[in-house]
mmCIF file of N, CA and C in Angstrom:
data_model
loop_
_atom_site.group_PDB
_atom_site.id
_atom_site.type_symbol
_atom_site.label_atom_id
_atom_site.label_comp_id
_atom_site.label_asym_id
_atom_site.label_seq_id
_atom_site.Cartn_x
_atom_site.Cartn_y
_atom_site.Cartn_z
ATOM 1 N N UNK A 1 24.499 -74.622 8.040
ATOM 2 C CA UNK A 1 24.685 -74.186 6.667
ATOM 3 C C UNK A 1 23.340 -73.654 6.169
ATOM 4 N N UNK A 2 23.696 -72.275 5.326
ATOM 5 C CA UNK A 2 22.514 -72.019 5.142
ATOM 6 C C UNK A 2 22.217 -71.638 3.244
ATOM 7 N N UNK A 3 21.489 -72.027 2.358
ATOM 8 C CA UNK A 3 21.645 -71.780 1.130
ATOM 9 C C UNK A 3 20.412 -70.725 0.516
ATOM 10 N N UNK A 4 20.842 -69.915 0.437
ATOM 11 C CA UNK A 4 19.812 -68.542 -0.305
ATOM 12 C C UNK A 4 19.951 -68.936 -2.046
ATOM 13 N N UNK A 5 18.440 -68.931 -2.194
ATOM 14 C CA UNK A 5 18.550 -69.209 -3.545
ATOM 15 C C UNK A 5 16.868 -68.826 -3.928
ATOM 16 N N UNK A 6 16.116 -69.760 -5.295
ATOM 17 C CA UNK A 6 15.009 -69.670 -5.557
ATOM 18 C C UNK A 6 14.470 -71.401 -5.550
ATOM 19 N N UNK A 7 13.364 -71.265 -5.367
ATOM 20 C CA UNK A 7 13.162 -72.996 -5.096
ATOM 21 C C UNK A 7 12.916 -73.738 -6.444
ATOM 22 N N UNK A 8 12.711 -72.575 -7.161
ATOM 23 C CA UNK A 8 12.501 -73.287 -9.270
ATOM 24 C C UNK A 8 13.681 -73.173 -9.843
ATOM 25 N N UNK A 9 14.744 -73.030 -8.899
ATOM 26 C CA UNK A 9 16.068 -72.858 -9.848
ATOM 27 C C UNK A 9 16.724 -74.319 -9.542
ATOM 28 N N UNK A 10 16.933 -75.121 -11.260
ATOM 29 C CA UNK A 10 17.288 -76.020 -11.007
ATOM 30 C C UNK A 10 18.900 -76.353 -9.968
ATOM 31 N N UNK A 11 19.602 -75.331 -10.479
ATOM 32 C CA UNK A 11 21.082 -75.235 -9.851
ATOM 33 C C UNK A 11 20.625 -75.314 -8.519
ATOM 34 N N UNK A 12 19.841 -74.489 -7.561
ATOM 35 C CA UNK A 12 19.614 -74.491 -6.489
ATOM 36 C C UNK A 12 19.317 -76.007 -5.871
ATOM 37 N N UNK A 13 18.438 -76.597 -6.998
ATOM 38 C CA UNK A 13 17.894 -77.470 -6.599
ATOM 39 C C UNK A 13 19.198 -78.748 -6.402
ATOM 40 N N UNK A 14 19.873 -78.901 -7.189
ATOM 41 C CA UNK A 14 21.466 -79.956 -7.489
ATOM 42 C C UNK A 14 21.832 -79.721 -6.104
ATOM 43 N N UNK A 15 22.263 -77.909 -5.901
ATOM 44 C CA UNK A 15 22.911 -78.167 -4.475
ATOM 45 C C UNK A 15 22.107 -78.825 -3.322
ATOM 46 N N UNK A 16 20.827 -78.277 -3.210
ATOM 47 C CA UNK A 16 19.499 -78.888 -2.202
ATOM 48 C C UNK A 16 20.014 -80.604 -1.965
ATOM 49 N N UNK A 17 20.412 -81.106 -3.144
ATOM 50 C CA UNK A 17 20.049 -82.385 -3.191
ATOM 51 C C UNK A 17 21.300 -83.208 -2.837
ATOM 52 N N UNK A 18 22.424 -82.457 -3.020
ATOM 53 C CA UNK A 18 23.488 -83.117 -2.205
ATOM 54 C C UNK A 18 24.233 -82.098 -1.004
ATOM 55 N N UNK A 19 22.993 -80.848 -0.612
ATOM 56 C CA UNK A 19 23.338 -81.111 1.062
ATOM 57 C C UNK A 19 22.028 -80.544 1.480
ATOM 58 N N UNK A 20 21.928 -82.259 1.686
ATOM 59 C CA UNK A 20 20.562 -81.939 2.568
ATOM 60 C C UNK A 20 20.136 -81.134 3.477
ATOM 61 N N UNK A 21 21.236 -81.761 4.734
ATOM 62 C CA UNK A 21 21.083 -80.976 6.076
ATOM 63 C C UNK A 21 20.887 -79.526 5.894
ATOM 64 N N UNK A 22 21.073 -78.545 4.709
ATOM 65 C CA UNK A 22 21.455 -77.424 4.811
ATOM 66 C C UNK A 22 20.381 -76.643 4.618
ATOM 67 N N UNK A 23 19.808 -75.098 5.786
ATOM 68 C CA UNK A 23 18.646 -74.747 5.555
ATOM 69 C C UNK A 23 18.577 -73.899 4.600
ATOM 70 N N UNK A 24 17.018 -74.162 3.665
ATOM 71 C CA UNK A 24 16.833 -73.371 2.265
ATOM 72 C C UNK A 24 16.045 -72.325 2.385
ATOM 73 N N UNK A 25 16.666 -71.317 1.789
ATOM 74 C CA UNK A 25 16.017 -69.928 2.107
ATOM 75 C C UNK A 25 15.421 -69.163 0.932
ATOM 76 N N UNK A 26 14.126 -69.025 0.367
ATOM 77 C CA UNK A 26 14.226 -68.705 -0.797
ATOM 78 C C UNK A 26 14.113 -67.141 -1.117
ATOM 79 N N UNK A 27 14.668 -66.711 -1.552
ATOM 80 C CA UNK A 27 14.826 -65.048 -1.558
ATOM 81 C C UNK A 27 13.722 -64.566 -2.084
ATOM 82 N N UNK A 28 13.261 -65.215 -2.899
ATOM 83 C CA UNK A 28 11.906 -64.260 -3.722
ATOM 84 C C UNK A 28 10.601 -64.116 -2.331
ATOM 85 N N UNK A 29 10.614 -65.476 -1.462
ATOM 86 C CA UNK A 29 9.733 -64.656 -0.145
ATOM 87 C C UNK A 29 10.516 -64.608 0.713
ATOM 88 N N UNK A 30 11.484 -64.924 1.130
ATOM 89 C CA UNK A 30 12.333 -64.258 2.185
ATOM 90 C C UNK A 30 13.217 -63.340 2.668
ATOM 91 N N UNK A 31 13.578 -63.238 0.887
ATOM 92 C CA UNK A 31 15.052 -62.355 0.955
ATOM 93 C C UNK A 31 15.933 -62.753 1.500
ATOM 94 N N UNK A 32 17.071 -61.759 1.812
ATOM 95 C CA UNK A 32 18.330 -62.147 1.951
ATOM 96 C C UNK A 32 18.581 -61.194 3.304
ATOM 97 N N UNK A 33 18.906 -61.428 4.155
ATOM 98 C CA UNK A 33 19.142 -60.126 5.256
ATOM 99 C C UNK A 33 20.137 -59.275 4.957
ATOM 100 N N UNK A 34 20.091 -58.356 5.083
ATOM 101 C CA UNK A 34 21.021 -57.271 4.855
ATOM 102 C C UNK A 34 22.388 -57.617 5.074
ATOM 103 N N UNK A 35 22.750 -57.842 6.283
ATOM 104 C CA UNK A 35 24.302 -58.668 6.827
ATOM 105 C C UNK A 35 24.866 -59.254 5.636
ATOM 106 N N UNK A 36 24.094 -60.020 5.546
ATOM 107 C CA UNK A 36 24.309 -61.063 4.381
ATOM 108 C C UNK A 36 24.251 -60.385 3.193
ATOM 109 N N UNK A 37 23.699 -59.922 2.928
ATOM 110 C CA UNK A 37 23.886 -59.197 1.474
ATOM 111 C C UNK A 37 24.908 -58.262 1.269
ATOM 112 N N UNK A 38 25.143 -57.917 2.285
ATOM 113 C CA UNK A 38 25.997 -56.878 2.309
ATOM 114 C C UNK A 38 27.643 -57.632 2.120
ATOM 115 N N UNK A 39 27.817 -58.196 3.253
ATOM 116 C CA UNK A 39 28.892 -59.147 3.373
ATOM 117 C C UNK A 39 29.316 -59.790 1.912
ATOM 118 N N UNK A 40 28.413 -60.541 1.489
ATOM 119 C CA UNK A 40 28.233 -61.173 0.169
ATOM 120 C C UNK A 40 28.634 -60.128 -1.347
ATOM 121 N N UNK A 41 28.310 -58.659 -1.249
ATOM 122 C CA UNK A 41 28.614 -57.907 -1.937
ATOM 123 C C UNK A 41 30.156 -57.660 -1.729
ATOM 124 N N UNK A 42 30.526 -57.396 -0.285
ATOM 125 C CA UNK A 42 32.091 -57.175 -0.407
ATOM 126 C C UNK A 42 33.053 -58.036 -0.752
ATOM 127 N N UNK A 43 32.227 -59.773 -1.051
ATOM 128 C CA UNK A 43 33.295 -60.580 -1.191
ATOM 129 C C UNK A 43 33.361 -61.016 -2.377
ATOM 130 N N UNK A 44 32.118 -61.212 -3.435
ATOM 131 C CA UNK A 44 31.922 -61.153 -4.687
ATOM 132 C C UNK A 44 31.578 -59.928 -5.960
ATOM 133 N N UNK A 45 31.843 -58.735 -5.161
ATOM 134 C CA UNK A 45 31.733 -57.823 -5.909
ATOM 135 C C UNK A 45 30.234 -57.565 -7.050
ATOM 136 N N UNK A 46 30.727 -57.238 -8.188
ATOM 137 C CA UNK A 46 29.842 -57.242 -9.749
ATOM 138 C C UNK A 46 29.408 -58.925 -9.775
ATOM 139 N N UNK A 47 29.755 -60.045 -9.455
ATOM 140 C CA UNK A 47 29.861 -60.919 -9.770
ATOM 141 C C UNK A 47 28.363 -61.327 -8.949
ATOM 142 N N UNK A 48 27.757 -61.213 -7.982
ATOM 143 C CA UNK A 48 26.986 -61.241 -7.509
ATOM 144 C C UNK A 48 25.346 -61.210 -7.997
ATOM 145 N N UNK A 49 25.498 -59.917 -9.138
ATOM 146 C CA UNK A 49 25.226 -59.386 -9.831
ATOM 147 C C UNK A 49 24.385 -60.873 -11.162
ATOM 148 N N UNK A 50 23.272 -60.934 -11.018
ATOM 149 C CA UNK A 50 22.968 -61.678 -12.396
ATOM 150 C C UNK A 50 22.316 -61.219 -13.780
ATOM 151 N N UNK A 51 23.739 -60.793 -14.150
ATOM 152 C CA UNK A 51 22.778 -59.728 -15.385
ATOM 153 C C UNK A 51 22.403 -60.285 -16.333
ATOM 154 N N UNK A 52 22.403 -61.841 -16.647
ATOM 155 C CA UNK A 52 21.820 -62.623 -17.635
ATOM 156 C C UNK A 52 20.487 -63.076 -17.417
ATOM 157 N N UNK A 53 20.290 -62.717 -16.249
ATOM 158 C CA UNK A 53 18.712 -62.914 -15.576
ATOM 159 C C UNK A 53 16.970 -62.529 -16.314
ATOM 160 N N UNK A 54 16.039 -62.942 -16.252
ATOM 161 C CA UNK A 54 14.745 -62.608 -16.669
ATOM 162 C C UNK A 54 14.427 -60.571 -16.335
ATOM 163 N N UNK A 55 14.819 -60.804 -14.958
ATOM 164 C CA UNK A 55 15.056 -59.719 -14.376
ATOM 165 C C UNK A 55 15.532 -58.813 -14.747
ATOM 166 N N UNK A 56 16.720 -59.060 -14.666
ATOM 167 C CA UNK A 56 17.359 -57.734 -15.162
ATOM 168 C C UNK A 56 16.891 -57.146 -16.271
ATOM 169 N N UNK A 57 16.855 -58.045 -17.633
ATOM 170 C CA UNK A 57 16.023 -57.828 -18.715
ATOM 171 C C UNK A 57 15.058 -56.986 -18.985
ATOM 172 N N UNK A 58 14.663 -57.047 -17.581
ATOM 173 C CA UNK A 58 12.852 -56.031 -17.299
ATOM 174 C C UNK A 58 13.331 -55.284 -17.120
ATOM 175 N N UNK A 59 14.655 -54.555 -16.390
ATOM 176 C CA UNK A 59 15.042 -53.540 -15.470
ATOM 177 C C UNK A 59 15.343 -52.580 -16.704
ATOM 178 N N UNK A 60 14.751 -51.172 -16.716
ATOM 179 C CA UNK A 60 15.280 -50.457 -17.424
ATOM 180 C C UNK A 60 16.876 -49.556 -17.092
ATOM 181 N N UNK A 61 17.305 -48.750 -17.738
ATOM 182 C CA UNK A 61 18.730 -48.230 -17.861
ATOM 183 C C UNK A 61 18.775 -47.830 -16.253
ATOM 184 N N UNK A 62 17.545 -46.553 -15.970
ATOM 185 C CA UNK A 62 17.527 -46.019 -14.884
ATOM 186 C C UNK A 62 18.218 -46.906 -13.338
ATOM 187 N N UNK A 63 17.198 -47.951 -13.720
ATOM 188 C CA UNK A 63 17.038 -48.908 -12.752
ATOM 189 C C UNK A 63 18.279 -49.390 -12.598
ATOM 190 N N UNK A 64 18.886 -49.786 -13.473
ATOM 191 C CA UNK A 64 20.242 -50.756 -13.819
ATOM 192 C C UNK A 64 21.503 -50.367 -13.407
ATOM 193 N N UNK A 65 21.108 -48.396 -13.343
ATOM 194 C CA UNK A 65 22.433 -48.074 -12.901
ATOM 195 C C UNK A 65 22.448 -47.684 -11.661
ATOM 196 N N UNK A 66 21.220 -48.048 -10.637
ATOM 197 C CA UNK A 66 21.333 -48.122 -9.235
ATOM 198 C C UNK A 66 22.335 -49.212 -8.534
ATOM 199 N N UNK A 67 22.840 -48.523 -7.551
ATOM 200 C CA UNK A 67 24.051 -48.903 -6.752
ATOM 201 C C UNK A 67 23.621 -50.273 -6.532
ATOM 202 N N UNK A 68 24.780 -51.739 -6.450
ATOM 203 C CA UNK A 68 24.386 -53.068 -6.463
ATOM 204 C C UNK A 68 23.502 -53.673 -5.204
ATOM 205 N N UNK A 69 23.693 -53.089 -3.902
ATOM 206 C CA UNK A 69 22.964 -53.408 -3.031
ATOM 207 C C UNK A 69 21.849 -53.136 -2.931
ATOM 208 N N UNK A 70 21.085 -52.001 -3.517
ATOM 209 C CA UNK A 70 19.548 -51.221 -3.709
ATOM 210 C C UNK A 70 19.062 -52.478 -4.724
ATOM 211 N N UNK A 71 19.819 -52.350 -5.458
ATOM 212 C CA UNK A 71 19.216 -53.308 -6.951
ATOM 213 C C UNK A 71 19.262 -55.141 -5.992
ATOM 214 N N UNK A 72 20.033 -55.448 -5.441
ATOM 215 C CA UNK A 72 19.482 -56.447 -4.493
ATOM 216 C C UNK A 72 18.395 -56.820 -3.600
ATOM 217 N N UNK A 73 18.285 -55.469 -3.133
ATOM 218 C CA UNK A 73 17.180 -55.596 -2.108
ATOM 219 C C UNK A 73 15.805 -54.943 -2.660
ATOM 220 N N UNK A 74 16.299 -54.437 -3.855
ATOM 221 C CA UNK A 74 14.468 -54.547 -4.617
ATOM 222 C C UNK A 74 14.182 -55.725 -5.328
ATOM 223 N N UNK A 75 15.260 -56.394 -5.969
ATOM 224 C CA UNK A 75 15.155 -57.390 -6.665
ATOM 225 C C UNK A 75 16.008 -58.938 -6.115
ATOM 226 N N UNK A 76 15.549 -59.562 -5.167
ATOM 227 C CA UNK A 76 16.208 -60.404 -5.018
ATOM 228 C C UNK A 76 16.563 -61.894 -5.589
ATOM 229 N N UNK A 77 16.109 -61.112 -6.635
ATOM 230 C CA UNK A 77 16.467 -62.408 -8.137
ATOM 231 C C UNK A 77 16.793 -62.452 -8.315
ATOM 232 N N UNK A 78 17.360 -61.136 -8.568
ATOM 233 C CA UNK A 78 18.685 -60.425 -9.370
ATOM 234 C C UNK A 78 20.370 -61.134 -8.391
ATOM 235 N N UNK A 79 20.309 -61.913 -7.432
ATOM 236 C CA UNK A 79 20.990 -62.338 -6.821
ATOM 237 C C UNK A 79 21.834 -63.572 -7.564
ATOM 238 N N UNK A 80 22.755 -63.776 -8.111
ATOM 239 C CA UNK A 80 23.498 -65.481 -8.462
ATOM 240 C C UNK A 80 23.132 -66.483 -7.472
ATOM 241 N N UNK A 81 22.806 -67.393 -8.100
ATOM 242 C CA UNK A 81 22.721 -68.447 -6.893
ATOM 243 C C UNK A 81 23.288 -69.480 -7.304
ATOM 244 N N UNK A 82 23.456 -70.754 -6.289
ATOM 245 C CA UNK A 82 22.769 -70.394 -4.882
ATOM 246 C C UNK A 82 24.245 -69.320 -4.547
ATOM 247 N N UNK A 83 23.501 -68.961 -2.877
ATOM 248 C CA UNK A 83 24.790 -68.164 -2.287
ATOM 249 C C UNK A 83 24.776 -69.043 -0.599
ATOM 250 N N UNK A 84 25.621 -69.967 -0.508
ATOM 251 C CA UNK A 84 25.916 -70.412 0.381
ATOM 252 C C UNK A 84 26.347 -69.928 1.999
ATOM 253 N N UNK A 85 26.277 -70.014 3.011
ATOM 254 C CA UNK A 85 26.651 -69.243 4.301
ATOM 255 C C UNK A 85 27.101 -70.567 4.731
ATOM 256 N N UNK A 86 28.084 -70.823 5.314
ATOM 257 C CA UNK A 86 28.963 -71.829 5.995
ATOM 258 C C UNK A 86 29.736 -71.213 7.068
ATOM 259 N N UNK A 87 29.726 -71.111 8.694
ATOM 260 C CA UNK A 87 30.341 -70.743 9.177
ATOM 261 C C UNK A 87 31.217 -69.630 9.240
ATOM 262 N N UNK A 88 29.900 -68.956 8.753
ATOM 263 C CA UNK A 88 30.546 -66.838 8.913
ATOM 264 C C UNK A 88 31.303 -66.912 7.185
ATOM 265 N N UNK A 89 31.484 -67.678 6.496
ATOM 266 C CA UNK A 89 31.916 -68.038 5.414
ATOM 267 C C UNK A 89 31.000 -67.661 3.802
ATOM 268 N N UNK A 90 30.721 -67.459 3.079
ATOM 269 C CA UNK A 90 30.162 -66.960 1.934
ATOM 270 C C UNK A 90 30.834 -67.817 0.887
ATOM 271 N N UNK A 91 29.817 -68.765 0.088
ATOM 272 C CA UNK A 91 30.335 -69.439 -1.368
ATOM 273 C C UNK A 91 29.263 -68.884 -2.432
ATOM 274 N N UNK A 92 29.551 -68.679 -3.527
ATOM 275 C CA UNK A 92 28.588 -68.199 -4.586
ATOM 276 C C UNK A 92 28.540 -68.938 -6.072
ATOM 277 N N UNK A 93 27.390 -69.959 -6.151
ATOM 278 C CA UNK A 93 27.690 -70.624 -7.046
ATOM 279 C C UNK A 93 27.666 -71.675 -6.935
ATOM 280 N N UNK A 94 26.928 -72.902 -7.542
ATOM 281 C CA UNK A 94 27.017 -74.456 -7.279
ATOM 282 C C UNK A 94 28.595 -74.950 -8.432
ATOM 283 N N UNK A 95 29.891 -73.928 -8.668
ATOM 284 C CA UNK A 95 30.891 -74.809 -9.297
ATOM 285 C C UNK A 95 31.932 -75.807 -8.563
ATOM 286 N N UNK A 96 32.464 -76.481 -9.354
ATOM 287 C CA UNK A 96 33.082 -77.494 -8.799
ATOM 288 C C UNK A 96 33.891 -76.744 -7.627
ATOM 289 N N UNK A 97 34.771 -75.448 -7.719
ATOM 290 C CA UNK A 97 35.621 -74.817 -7.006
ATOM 291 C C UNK A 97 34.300 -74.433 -5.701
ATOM 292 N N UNK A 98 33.315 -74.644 -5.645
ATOM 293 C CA UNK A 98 32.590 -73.997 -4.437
ATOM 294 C C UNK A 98 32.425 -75.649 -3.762
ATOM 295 N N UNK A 99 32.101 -76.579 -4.417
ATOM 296 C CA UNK A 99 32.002 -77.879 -4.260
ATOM 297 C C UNK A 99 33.300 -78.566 -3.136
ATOM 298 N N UNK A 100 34.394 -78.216 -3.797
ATOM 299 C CA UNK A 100 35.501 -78.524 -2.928
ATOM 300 C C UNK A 100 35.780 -77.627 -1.855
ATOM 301 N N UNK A 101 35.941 -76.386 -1.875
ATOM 302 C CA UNK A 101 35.511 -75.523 -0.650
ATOM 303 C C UNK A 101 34.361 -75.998 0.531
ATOM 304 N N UNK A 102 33.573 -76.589 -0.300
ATOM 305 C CA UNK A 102 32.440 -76.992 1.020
ATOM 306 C C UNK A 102 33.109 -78.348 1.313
ATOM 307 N N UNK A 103 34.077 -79.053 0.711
ATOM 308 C CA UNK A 103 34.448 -80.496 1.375
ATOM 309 C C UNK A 103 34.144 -81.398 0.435
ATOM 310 N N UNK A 104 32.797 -81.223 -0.849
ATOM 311 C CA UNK A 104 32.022 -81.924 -1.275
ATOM 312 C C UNK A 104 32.599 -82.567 -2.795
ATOM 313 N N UNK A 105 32.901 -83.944 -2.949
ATOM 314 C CA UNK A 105 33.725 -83.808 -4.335
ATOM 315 C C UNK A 105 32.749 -83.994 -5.636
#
């Protein structure tokens, strides 16, 4: 299991803490690999997308109306987190509905 996120994000941190075993990847120095981002875009769409973010905020119009995967891979903040990888599998989001999907009650 693998969890892409930021390591100051408390949400990130909740999931960190009830699954341990799972490796943490933090996007602001690692990013997200393309596969994965990509994949992750076709399955969550706009939603992916964190436009309530610090980030985005900064991003002017120009910027904003670049295609969602460019705006990912310049900004990988701009990502929702966490974004979970489970067995070729994609969860987005520490909610209860991602919680039970992983098994976890």
């Amino acid at each position: 299991m693998r969890l892409y996120g930021l390591k100051t994000c408390d949400t990130c941190r909740k999931a960190l803490k009830t699954l341990p075993d799972a490796e943490f990847v933090d996007v602001r120095s690692d990013g997200v690999p393309d596969a994965v981002l990509s994949q992750a875009l076709a399955d969550f769409g706009d939603a992916l997308l964190n436009t309530r973010s610090a980030t985005w905020r900064g991003l002017d119009d120009n910027q904003r109306a670049k295609a969602p995967l460019e705006l990912l891979k310049q900004h990988p903040t701009l990502m929702k987190r966490p974004l979970i990888e489970q067995g070729g599998e994609l969860f987005l989001g520490w909610t209860a509905e991602t919680r039970t999907q992983l098994g976890i009650s």
